[in-house]
Tab-separated table of C-alpha atoms in Angstrom:
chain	number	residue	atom	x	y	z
M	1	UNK	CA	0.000	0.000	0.000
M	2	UNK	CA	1.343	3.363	-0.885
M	3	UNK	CA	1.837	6.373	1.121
M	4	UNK	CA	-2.125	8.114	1.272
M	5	UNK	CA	-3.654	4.914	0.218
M	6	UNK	CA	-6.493	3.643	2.430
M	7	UNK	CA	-6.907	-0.178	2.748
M	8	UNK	CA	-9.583	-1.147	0.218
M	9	UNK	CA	-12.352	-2.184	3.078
M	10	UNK	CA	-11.636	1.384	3.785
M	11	UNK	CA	-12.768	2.232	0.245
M	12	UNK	CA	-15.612	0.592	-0.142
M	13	UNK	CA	-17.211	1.457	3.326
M	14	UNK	CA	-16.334	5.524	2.197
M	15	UNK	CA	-18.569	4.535	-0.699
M	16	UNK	CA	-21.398	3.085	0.529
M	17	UNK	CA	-21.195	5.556	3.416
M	18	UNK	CA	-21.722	7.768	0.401
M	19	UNK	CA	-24.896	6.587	-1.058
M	20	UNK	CA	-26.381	6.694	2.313
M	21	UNK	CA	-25.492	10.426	2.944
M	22	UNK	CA	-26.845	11.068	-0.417
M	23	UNK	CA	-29.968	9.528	-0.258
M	24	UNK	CA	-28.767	6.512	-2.886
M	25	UNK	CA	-29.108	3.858	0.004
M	26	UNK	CA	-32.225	5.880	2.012
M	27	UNK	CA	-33.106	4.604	5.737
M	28	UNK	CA	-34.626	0.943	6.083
M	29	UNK	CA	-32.894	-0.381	2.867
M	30	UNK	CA	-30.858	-3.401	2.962
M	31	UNK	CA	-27.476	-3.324	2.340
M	32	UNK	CA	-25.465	-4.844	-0.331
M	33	UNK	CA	-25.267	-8.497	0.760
M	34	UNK	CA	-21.330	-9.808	1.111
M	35	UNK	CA	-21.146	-10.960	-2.262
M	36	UNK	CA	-22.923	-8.238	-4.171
M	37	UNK	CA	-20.410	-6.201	-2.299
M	38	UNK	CA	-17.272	-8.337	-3.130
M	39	UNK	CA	-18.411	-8.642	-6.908
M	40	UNK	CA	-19.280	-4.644	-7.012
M	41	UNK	CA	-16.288	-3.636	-5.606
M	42	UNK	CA	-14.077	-6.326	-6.932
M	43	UNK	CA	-12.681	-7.422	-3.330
M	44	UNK	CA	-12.748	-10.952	-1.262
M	45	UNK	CA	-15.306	-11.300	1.346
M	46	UNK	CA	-12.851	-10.537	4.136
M	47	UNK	CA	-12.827	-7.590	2.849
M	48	UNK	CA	-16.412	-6.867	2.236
M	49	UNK	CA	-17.030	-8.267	5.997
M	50	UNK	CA	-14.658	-5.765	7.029
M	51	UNK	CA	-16.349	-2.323	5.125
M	52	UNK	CA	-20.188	-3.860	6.827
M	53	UNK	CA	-18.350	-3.908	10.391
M	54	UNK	CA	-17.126	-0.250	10.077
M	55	UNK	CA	-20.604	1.181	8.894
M	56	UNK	CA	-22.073	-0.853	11.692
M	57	UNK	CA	-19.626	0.613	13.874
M	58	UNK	CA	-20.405	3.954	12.908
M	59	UNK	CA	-24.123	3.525	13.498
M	60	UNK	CA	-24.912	3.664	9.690
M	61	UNK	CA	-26.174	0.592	9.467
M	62	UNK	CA	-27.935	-2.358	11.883
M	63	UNK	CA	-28.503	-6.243	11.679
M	64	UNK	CA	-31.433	-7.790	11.786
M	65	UNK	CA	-31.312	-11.362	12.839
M	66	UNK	CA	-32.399	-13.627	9.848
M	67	UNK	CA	-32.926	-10.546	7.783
M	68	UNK	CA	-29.830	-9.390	6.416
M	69	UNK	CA	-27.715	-5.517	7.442
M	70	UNK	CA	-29.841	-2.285	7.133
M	71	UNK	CA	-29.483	1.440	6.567
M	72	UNK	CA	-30.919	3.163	10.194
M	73	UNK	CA	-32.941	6.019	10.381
M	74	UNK	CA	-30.849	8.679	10.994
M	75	UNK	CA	-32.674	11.559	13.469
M	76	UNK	CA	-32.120	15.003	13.193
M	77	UNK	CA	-30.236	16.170	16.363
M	78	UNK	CA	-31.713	18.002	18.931
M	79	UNK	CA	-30.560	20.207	21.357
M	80	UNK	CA	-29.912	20.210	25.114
M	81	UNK	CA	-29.127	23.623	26.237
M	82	UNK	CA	-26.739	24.299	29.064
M	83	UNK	CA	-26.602	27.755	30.262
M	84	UNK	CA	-23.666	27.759	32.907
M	85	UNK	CA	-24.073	28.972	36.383
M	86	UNK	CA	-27.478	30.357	37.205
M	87	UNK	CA	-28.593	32.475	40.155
M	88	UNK	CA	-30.585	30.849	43.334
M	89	UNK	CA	-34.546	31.409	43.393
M	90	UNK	CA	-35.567	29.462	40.031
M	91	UNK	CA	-36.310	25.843	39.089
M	92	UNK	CA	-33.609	23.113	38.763
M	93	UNK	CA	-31.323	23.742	35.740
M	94	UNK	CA	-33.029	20.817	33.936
M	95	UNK	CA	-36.029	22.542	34.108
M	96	UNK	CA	-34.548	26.103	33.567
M	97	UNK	CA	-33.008	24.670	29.996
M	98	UNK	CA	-35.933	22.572	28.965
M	99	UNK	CA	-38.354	25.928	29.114
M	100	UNK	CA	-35.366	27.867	27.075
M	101	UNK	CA	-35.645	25.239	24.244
M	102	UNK	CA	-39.236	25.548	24.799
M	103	UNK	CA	-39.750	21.741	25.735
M	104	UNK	CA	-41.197	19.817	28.542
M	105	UNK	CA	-39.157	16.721	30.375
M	106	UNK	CA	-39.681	14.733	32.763
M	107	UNK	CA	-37.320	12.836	34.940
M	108	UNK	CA	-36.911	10.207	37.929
M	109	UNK	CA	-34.279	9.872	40.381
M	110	UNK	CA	-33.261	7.367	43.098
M	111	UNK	CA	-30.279	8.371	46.111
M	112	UNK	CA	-28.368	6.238	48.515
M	113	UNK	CA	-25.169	6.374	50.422
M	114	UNK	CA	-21.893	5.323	48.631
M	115	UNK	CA	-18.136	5.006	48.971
M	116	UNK	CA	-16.554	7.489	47.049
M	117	UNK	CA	-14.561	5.673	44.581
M	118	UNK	CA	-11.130	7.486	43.498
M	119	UNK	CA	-12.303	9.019	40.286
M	120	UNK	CA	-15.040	10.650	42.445
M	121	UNK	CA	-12.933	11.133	45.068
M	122	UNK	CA	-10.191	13.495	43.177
M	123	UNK	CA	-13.307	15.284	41.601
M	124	UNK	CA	-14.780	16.526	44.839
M	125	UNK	CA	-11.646	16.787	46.676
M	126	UNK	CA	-12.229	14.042	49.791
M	127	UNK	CA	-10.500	10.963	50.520
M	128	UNK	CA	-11.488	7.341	48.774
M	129	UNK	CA	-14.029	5.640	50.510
M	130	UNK	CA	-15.263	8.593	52.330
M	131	UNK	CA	-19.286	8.398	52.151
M	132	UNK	CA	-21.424	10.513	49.409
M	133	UNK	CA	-24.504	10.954	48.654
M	134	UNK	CA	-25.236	9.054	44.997
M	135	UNK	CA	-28.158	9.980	42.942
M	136	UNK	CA	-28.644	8.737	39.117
M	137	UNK	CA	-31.353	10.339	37.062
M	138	UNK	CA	-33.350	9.496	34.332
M	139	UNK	CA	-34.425	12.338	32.048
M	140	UNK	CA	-37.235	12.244	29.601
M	141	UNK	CA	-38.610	14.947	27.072
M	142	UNK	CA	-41.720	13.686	25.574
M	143	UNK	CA	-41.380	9.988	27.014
M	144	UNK	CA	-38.368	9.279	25.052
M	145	UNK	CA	-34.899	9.041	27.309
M	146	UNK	CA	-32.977	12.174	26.443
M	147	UNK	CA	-29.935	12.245	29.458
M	148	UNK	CA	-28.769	10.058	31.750
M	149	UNK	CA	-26.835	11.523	35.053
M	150	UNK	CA	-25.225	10.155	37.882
M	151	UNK	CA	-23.975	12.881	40.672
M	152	UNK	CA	-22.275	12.568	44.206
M	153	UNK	CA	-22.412	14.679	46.855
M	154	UNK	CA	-20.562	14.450	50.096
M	155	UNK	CA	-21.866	13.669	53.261
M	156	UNK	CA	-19.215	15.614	55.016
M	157	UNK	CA	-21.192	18.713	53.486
M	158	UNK	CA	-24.786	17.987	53.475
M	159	UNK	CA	-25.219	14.787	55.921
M	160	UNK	CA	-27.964	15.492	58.942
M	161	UNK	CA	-29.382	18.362	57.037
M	162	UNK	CA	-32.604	18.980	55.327
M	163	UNK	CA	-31.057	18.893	52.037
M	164	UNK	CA	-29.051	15.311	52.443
M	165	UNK	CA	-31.609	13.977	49.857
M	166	UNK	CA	-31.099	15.807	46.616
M	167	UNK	CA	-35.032	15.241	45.549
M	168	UNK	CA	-36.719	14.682	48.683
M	169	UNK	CA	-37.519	17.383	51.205
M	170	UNK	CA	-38.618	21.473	50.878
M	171	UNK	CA	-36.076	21.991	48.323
M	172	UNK	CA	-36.456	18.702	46.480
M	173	UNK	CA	-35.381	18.801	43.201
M	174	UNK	CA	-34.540	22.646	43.572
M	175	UNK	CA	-30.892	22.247	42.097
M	176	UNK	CA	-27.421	22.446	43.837
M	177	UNK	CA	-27.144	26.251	44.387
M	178	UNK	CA	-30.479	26.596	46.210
M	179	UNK	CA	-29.966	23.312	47.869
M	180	UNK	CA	-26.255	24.814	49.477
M	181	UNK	CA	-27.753	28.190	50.076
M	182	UNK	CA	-30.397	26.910	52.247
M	183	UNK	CA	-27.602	25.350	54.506
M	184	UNK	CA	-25.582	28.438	54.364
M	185	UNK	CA	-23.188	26.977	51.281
M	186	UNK	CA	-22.480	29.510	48.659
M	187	UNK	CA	-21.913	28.017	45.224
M	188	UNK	CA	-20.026	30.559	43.521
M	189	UNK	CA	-18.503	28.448	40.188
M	190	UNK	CA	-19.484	25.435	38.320
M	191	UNK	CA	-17.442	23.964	35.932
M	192	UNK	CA	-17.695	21.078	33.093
M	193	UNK	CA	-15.843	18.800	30.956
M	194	UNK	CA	-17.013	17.329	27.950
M	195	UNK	CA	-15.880	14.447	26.179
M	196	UNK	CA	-17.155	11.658	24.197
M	197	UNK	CA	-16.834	7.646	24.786
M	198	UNK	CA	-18.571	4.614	23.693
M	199	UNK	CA	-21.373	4.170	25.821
M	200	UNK	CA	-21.694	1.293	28.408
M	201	UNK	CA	-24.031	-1.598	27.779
M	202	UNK	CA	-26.814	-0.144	30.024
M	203	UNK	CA	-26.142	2.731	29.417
M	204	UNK	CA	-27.368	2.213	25.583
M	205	UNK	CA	-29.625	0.336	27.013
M	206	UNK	CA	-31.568	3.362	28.470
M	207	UNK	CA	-31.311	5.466	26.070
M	208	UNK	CA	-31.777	3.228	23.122
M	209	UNK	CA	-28.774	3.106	21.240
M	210	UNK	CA	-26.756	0.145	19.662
M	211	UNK	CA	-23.418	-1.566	20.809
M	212	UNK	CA	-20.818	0.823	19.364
M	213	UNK	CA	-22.637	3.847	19.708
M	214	UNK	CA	-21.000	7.114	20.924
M	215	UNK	CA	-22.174	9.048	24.123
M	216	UNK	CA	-21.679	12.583	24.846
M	217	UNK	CA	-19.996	12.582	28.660
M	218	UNK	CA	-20.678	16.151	30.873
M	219	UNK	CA	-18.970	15.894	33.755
M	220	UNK	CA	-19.877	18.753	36.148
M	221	UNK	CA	-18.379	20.048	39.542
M	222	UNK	CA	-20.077	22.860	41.330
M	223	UNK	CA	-17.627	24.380	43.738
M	224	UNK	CA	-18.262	27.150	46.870
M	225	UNK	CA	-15.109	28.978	47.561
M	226	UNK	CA	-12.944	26.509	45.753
M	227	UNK	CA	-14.616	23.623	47.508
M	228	UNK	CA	-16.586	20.934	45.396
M	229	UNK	CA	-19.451	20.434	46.449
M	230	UNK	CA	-21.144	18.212	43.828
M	231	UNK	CA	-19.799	16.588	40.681
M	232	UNK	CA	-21.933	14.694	38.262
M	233	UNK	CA	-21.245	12.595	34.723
M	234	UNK	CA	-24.314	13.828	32.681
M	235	UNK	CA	-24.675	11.425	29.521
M	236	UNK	CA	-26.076	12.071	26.128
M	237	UNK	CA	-26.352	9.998	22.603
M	238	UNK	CA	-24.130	11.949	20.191
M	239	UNK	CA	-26.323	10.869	17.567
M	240	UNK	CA	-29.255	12.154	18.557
M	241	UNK	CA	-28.207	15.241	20.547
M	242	UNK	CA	-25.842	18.443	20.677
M	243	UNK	CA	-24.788	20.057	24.123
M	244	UNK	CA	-24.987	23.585	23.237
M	245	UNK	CA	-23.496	26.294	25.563
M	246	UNK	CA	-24.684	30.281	26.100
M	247	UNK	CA	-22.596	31.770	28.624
M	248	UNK	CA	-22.217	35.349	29.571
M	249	UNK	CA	-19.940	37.560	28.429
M	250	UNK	CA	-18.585	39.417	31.507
């Protein structure tokens, strides 16, 4: 192979990828079986095996058992808005964001005590195995599962107090900054991450993706006075959603 010359299952995935961006191959079609492919494109069925795996991998196509490899339905992404640091005295920021992109979600939660692990550990600053408050959530925006999060909190902050339970209580489900505030903890700075990963099997599983399938990862530490005081890993399909950012120019 010469210098700038992809590997020919290279090629022929680029082309069929092709004639499903342009509408040639539209959603629900079947693909090419192997040996339409290898005769098309002149190449052994290793090879043709090969270019199927990669559009697969890429979430182009899907199998269907005892039906043959298909062309998905590709959606049109959406948008989940994330505004930065917000004032106290409003809704949570799920539901601040949802009303800016003039949507309605939903969501369900579940907390209990954990061991800080050492990723979550360096994140908000304590020691491993010192105990946090875990919550995972389950956001919805018109009954389809739109975000997936997963924050900690540690006990050393908001044990014995009314706001130990992030959606229980009189501020239930108020957010982090009015939560603190109402146990004299000033959040003054939030800060996130984002990167992207394959998601984990139940992950996908949630949110109704495929093996292989790429998830938007938020991760998100709101400190007070350089303390953390709640980090969170805030997941989103990439295929079906942008994080989009307004922040204020100071």
């Amino acid at each position: 192979m010469t210098f700038g010359e992809q590997p020919a299952y290279l090629r022929v995935a680029g082309d069929l990828r092709k004639k499903i961006a342009d509408g040639s191959l539209p959603p629900h079609t079947r693909l090419p079986s192997q040996a339409r492919i290898r005769e098309e494109y002149g190449v052994s069925d290793t090879v043709a095996l090969e270019a199927r795996k990669v559009l697969m991998a890429e979430g182009l196509v899907e199998g269907r058992s005892g039906s043959g490899t298909y062309v998905r339905e590709r959606p049109v992404p959406r948008r989940i808005a994330r505004t930065g640091f917000r004032g106290p005295g409003a809704s949570s920021p799920f539901r601040q964001e949802q009303a800016a992109d003039g949507t309605r979600g939903t969501w369900e939660s579940r907390s209990e005590q954990a061991e800080a692990n050492g990723a979550v550990a360096e994140r908000l600053g304590i020691r491993v195995g010192d105990r946090v408050m875990c919550t995972k959530y389950v956001f919805r925006d018109a009954g389809e599962v739109m975000m997936l999060s997963t924050s900690w909190e540690p006990l050393a902050v908001t044990g014995r107090t009314p706001v130990m339970l992030p959606e229980e209580g009189p501020l239930g489900g108020c957010g982090v900054v009015d939560r603190m505030a109402a146990i004299d903890v000033v959040v003054d700075n939030v800060a996130e991450e984002v990167g992207a990963r394959p998601g984990l099997a139940e992950e996908l599983l949630a949110l109704g993706g495929v093996p292989g399938h790429v998830v938007l990862v938020v991760q998100r530490t709101y400190y007070a006075s350089g303390r953390p005081v709640e980090t969170a890993d805030i997941v989103v399909p990439a295929d079906r959603y942008r994080v989009s950012y307004h922040l204020p120019v100071r």
